[in-house]
CSV table of C-alpha atoms in Angstrom, one decimal:
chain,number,residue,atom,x,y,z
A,15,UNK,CA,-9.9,-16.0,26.2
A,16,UNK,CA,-7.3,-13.3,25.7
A,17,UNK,CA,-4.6,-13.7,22.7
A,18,UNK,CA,-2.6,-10.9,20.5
A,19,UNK,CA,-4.4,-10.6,17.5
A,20,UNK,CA,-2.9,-8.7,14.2
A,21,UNK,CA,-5.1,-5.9,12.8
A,22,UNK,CA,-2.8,-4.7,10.4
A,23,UNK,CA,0.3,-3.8,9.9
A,24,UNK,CA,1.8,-1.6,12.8
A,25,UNK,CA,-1.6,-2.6,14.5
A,26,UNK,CA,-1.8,-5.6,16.9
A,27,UNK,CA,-4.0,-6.1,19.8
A,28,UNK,CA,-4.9,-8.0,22.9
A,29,UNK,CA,-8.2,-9.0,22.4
A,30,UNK,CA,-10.9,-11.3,23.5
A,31,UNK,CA,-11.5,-14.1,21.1
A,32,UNK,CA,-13.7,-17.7,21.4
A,33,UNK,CA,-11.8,-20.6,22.5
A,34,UNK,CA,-10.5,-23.2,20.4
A,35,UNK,CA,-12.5,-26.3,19.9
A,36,UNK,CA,-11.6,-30.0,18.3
A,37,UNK,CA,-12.3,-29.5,14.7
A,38,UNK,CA,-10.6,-32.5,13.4
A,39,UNK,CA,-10.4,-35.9,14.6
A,40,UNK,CA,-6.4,-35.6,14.6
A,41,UNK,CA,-6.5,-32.2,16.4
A,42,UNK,CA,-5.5,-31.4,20.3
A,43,UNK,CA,-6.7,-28.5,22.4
A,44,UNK,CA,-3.7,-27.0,24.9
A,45,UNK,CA,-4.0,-24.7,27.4
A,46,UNK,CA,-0.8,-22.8,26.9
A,47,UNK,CA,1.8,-22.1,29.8
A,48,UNK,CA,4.1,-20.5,28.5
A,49,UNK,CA,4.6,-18.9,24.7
A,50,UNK,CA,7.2,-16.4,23.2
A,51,UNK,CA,7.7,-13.8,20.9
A,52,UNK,CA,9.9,-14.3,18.0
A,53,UNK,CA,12.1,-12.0,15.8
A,54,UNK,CA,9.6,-13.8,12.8
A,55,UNK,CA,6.3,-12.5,14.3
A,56,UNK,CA,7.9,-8.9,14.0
A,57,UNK,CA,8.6,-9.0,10.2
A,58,UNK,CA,4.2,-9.6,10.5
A,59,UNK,CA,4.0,-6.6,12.4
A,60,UNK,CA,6.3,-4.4,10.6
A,61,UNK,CA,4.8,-5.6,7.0
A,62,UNK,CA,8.0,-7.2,5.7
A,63,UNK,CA,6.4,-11.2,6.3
A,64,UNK,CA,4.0,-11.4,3.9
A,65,UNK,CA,0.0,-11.0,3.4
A,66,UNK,CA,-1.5,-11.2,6.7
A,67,UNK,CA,-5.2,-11.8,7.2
A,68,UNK,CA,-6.4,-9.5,9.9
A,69,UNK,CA,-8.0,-11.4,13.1
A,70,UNK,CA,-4.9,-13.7,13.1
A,71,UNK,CA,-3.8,-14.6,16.2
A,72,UNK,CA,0.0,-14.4,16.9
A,73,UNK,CA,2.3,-16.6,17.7
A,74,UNK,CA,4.3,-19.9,17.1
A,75,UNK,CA,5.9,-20.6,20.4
A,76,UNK,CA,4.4,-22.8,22.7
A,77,UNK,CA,4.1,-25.4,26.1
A,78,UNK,CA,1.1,-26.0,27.6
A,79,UNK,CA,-1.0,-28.8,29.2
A,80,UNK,CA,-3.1,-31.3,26.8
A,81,UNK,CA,-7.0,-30.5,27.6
A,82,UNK,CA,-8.4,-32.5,25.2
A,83,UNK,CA,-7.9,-35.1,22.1
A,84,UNK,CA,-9.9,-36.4,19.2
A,85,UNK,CA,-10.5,-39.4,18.6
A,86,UNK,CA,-7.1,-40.3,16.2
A,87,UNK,CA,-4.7,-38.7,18.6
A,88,UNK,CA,-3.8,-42.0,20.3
A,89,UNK,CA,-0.3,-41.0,22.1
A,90,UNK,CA,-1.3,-38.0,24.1
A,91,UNK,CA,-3.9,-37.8,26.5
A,92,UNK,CA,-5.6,-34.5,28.9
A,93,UNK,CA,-3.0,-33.4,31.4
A,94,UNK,CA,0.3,-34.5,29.7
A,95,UNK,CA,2.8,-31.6,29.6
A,96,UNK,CA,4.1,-30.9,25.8
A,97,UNK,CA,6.2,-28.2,23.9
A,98,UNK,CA,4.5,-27.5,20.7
A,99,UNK,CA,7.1,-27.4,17.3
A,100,UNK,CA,6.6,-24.3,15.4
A,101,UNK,CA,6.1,-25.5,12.4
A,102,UNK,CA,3.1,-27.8,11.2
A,103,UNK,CA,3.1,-31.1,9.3
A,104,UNK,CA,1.3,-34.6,9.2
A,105,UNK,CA,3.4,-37.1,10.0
A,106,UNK,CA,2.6,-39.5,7.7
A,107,UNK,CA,3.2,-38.0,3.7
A,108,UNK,CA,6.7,-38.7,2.4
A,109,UNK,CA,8.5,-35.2,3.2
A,110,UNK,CA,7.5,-36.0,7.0
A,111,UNK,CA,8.7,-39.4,6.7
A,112,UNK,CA,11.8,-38.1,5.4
A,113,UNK,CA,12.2,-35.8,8.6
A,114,UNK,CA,11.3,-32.3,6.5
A,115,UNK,CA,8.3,-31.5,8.5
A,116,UNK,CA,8.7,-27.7,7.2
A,117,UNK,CA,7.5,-29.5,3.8
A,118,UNK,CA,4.5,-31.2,4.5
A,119,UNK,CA,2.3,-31.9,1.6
A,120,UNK,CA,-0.3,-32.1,3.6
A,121,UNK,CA,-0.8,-29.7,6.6
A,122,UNK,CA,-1.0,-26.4,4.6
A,123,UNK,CA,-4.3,-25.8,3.2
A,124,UNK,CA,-3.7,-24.0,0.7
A,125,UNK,CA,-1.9,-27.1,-1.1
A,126,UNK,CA,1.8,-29.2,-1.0
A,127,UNK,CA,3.4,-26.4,-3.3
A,128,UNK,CA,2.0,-23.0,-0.9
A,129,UNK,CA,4.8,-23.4,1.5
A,130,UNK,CA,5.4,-23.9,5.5
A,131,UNK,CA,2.4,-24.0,7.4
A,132,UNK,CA,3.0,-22.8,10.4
A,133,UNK,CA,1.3,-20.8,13.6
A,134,UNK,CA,0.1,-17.2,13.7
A,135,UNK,CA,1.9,-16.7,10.5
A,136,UNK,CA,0.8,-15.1,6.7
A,137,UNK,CA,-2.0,-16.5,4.5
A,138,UNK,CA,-0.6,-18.7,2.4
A,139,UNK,CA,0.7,-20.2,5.7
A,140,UNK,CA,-3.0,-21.8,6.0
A,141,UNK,CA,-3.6,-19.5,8.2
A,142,UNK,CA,-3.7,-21.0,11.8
A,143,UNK,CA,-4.5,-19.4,14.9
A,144,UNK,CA,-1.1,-18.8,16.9
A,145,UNK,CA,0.1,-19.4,20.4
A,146,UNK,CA,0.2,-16.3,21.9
A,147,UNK,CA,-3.4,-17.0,23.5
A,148,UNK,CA,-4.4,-19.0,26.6
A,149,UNK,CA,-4.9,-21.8,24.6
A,150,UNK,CA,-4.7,-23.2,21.1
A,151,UNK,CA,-6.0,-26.1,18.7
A,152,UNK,CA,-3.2,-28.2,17.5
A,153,UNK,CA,-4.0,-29.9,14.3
A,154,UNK,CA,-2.2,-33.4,13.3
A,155,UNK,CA,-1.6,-33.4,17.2
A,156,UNK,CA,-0.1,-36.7,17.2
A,157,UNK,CA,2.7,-35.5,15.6
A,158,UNK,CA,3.0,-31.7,16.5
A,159,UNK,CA,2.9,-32.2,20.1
A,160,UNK,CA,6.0,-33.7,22.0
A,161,UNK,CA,6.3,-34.5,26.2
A,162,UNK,CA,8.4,-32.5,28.3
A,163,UNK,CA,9.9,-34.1,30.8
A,164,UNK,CA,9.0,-33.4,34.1
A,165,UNK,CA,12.9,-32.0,34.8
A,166,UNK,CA,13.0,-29.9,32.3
A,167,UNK,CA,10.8,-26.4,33.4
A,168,UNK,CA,8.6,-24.3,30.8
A,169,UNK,CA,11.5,-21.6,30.8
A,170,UNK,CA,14.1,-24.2,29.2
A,171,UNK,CA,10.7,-25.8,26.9
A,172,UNK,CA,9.5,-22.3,25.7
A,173,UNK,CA,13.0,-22.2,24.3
A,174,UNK,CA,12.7,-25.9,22.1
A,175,UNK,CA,9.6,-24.9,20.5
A,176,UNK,CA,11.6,-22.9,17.6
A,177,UNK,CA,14.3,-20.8,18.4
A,178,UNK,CA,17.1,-23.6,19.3
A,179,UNK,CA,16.0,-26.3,16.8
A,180,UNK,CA,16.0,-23.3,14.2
A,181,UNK,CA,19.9,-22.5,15.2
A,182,UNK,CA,20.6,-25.9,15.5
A,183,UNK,CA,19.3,-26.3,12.0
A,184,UNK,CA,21.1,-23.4,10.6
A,185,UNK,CA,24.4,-24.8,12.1
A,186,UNK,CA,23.3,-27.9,10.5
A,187,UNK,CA,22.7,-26.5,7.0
A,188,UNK,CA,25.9,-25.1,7.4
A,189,UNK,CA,27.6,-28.5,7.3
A,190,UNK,CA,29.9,-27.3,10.2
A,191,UNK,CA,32.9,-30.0,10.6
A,192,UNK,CA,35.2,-29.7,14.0
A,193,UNK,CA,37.9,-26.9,13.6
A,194,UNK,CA,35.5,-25.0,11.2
A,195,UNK,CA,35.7,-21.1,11.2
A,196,UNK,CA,32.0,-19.7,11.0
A,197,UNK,CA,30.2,-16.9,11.0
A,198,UNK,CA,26.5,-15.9,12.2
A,199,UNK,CA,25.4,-12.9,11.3
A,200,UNK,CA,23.0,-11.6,13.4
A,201,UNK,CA,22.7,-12.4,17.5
A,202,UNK,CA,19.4,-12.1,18.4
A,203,UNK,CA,18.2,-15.3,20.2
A,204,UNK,CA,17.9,-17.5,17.0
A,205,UNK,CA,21.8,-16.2,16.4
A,206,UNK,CA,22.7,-16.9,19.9
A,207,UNK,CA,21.3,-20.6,19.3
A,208,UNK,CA,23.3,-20.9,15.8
A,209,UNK,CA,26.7,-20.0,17.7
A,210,UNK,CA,25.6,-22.6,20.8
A,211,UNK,CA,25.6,-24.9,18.2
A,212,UNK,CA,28.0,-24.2,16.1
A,213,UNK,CA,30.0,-24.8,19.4
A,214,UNK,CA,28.0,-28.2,19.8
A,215,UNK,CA,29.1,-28.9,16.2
A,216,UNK,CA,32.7,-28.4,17.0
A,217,UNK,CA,33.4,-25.2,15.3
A,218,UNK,CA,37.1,-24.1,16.0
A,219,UNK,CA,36.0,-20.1,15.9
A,220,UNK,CA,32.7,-18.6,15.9
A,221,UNK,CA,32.5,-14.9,14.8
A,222,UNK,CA,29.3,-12.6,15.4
A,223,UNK,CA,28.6,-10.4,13.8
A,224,UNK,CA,25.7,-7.4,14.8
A,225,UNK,CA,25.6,-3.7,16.5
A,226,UNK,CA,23.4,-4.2,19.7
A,227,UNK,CA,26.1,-4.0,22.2
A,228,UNK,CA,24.0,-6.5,24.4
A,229,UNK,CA,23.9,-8.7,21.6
A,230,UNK,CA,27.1,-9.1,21.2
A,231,UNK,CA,28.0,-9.0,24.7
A,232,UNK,CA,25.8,-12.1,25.0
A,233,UNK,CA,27.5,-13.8,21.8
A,234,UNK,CA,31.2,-13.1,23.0
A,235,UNK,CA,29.9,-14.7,26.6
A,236,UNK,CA,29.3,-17.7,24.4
A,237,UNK,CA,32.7,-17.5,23.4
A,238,UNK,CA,32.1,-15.9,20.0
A,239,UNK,CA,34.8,-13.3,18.3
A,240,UNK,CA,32.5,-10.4,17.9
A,241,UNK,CA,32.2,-7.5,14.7
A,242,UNK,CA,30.0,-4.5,15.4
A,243,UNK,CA,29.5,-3.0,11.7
A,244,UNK,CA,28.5,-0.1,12.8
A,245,UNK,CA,32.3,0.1,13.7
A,246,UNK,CA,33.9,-2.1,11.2
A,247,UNK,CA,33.7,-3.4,7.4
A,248,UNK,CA,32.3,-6.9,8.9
A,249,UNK,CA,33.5,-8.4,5.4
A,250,UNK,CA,36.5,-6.6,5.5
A,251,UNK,CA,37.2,-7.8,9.2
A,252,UNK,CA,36.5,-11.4,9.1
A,253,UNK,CA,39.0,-11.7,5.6
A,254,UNK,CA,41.8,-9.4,8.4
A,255,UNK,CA,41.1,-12.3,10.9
A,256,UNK,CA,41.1,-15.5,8.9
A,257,UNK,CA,44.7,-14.6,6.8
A,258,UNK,CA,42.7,-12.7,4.0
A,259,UNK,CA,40.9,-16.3,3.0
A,260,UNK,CA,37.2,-16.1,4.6
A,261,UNK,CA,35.2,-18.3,6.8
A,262,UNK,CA,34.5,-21.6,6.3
A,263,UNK,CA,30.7,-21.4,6.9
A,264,UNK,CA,28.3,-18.5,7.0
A,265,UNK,CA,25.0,-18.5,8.5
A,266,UNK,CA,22.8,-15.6,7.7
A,267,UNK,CA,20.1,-15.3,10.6
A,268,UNK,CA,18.7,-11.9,9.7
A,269,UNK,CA,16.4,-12.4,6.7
A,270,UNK,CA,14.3,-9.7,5.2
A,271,UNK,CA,14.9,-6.9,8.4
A,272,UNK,CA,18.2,-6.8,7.5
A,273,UNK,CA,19.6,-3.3,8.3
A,274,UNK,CA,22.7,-1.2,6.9
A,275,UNK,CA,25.3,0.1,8.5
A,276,UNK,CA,24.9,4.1,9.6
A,277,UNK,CA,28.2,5.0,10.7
A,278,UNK,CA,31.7,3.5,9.9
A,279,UNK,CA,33.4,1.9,6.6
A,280,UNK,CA,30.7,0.0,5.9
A,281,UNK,CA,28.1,2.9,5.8
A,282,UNK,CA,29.9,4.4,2.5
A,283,UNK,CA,29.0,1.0,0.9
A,284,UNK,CA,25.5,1.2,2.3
A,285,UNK,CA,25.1,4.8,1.0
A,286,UNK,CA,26.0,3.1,-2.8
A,287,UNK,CA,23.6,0.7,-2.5
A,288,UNK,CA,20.6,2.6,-1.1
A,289,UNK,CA,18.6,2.5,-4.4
A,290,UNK,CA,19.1,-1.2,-4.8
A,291,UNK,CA,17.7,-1.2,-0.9
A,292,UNK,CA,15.0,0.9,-1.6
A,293,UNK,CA,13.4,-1.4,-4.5
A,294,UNK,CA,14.0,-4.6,-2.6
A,295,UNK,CA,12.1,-2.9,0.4
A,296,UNK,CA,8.7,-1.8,-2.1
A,297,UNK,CA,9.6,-5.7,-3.5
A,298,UNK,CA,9.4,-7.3,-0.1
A,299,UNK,CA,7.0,-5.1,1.3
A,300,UNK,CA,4.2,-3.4,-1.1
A,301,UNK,CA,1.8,-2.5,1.4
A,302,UNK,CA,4.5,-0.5,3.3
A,303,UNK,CA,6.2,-1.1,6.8
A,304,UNK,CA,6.0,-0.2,10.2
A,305,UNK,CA,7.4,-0.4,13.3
A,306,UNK,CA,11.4,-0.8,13.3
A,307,UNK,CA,11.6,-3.0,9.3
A,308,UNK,CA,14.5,-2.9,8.2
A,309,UNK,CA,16.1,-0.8,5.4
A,310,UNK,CA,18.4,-3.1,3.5
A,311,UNK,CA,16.9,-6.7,2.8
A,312,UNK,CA,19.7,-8.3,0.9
A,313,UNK,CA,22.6,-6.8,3.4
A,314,UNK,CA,22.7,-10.0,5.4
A,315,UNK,CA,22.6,-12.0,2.3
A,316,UNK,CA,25.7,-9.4,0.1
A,317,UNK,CA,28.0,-9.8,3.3
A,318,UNK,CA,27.9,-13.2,4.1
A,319,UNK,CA,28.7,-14.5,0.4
A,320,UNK,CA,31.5,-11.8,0.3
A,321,UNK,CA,32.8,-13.3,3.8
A,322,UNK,CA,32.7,-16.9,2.8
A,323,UNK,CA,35.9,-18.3,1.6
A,324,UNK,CA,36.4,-19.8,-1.4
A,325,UNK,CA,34.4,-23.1,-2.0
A,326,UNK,CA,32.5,-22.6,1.2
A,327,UNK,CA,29.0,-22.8,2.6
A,328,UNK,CA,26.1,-20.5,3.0
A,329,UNK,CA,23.2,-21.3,5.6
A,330,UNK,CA,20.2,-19.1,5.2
A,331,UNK,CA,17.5,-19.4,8.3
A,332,UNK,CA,16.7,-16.1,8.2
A,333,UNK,CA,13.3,-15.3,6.8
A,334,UNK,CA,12.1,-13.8,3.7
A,335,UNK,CA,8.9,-13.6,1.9
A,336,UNK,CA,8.2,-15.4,-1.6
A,337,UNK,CA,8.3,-11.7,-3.5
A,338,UNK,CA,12.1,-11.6,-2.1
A,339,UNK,CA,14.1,-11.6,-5.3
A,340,UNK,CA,17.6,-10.3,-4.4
A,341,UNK,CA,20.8,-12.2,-4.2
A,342,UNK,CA,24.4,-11.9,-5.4
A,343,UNK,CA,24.2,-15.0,-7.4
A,344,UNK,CA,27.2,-13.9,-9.8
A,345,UNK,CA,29.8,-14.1,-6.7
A,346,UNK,CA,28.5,-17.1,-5.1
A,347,UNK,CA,28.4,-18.9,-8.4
A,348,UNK,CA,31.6,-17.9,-8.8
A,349,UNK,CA,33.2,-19.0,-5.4
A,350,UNK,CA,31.6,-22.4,-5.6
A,351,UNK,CA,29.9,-21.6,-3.0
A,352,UNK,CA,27.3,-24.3,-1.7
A,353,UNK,CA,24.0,-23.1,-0.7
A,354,UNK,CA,21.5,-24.3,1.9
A,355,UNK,CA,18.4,-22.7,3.3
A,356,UNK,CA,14.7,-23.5,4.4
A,357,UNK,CA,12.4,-23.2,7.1
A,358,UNK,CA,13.6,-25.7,10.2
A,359,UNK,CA,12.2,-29.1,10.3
A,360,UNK,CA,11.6,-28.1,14.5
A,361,UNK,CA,9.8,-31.6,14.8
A,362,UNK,CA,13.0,-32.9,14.2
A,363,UNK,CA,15.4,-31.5,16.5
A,364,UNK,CA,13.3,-31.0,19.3
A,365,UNK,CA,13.2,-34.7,21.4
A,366,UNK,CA,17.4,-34.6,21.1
A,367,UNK,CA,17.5,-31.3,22.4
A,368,UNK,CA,15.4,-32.0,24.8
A,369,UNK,CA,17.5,-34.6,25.6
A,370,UNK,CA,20.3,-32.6,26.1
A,371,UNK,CA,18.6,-29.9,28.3
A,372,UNK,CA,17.3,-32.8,30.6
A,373,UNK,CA,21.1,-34.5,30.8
A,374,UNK,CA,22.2,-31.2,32.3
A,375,UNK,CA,24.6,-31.4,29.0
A,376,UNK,CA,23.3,-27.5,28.4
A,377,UNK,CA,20.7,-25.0,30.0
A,378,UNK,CA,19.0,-22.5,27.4
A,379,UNK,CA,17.2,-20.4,29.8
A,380,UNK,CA,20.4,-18.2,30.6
A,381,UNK,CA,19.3,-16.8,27.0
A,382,UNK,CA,15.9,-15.9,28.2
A,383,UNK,CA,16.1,-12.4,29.2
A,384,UNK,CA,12.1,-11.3,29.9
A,385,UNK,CA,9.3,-13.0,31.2
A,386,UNK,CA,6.1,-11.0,30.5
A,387,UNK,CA,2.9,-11.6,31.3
A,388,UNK,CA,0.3,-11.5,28.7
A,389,UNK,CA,-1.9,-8.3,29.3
A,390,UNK,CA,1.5,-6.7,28.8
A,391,UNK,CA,2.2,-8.1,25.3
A,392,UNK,CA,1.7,-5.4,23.0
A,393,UNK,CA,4.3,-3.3,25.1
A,394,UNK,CA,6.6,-6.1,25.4
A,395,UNK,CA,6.4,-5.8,21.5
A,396,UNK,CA,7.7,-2.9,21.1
A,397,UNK,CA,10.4,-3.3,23.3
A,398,UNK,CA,12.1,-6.4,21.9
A,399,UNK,CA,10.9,-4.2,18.2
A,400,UNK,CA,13.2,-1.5,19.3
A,401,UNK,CA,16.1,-3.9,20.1
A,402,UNK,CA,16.2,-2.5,23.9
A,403,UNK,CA,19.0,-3.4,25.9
A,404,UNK,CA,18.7,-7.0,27.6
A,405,UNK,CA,15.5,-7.5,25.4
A,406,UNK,CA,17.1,-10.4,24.2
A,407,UNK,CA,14.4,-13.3,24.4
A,408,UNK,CA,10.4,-12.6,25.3
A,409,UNK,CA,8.9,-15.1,27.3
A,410,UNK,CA,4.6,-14.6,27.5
A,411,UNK,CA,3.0,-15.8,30.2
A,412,UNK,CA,-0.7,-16.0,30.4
A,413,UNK,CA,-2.7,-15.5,33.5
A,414,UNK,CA,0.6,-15.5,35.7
């Protein structure tokens, strides 16, 4: 079968691998439908994610058809539709039970203390084969597979199977109350999520905050008050439009690719800071980068604690490695600031926002923006790596 395999960093492929088979009596074999590329598989490609183990299949997006079950999958059976939660967990060990599937004790391999286990992801992430392929094994399958209903069409399910539970979990983190001023920094498609719903949430104003004019085209269409910092001091503009006291709730949806600003006021602060930048990029990244990696890892992070008002909170979704050491503890200590972060519990989220999707209540796939088909991956890559205008959300489909 064909599938996007990683080679190295700057180096992925679509090759020819062996089909997946039933390893486990709690695994699932899926013929995918429909996958995705996510802003997470770039930090992989562009060497800011972690160790990678080459021959690693992409991928952590998923909906697909059930082809076959072992024998202790007992609520899904060959031909049921499903979405596929990015994120891997057992179902039964006491984090799971408690609804944080993103801590399983049991599901990574490498033991309950290596982290999220998780699809086409790093090495200590297990690693498992990902979902950009024609099909996949899905272990603990009882658990990590969830029907679709039949109204709801692979376009709006693609869209369940990480990057709207993640929002909705970084909106959640944020502890958003009705009449709440937030702000999301970053509007790519796990941003536009956040600010849906922060919206769902009841958030009185929603600022976004980025410098892809598409971006934030898309994020003021949501209703969003929009900051380019490649125009404006983002911290000094959100303090301007709150009465000089802050935001209530920030959500930092960047993570390690994190850029600084290159023109404006904010650039002279960048151009301060570029050592600090330079050492957290060798910390994050040892191996080097490629591709479009960011140049400022802790930006994100630095202007959303300055934004915050006093006493407020601080969601962080996006992602950074484990050798990620940067943060300006000293001002958010001295805020009060409350702190929440983590990788989403997707298994969570997904059934209610399915819900939703099939009520009519909302319809995510006016944030899809491409749909590819596979043996144009790798191009489709580099595309939504460069940021391109309306490469917003990357829909893969195999052998359409």
């Amino acid at each position: 079968m064909k599938a996007v395999v990683w080679h190295g960093i700057g180096d992925i492929r679509l090759d020819d691998v062996p089909e997946p088979r039933i390893e486990q009596p709690t695994d699932a074999t899926v013929r995918l439908t429909a996958s995705a590329i996510c802003g997470t598989d770039l930090h992989f490609v562009r060497g800011t994610g972690g160790e990678m183990v080459p021959g690693t299949i992409l991928g952590h997006e998923g909906v697909g058809i059930v082809e076959e079950v072992g024998p202790d999958v007992r609520n899904f059976r060959p031909g049921d539709r499903v979405v596929i939660p990015s994120t891997i967990a057992c179902g039964y060990c006491s984090y799971c039970r408690a609804g944080y599937y993103a801590q399983c004790d049991t599901a990574n391999p490498h033991g309950p203390l290596a982290g999220t286990a998780f699809y086409g992801g790093p090495k200590m992430s297990g690693p498992f084969q990902g979902l950009q392929a024609e099909k996949a094994r899905i272990p603990f399958a009882a658990t990590n597979l969830v029907k679709v209903p039949d109204s709801v069409t692979d376009q709006q399910a693609i869209l369940v199977s990480d990057i709207f539970p993640t929002g909705y979990f970084g909106a959640d983190l944020a502890d958003i109350k009705p009449g709440h001023t937030v702000a999301v920094f970053g509007c790519g498609p796990v941003g536009q999520f956040t600010i849906t719903s922060a919206k769902l949430m009841g958030a009185g104003r929603v600022f976004a905050i980025d410098r892809i004019p598409s971006r934030l085209d898309t994020a003021r269409y949501q209703g969003a008050e929009t900051i380019n910092f490649d125009e404006e001091d983002p911290v000094e503009a959100l303090r301007r439009l709150t009465g000089g006291i802050g935001v209530d709730c920030a959500i930092d949806v960047v993570g390690v690719d994190a850029k600084h600003a290159d023109h404006g006021p904010a650039a002279a602060q960048a151009r301060q800071e570029e050592g600090q930048f330079e050492q957290e990029v060798q910390q994050v990244a040892p191996q080097g980068t490629a591709w479009n990696a960011g140049n400022a890892p802790s930006q994100a992070l630095e202007w959303a604690v300055q934004g915050l008002a006093k006493a407020g909170t601080l969601s962080i979704i996006g992602v950074y490695p484990q050798t990620m050491q940067s943060f300006p503890i000293g001002m958010a200590m001295n805020k009060n600031l409350t702190i929440r972060m983590g990788n989403c519990n997707h298994r969570k989220y997904i059934p209610d926002l399915l819900d939703l999707i099939q009520s009519g209540a909302l319809d995510p796939e006016k944030l899809l923006s491409q749909v590819e088909e596979m043996h144009t991956a790798v191009e489709a890559y580099h595309a939504f790596d460069e940021r391109q205008p309306g490469w917003l959300k990357v829909e893969l489909v195999p052998g359409m």
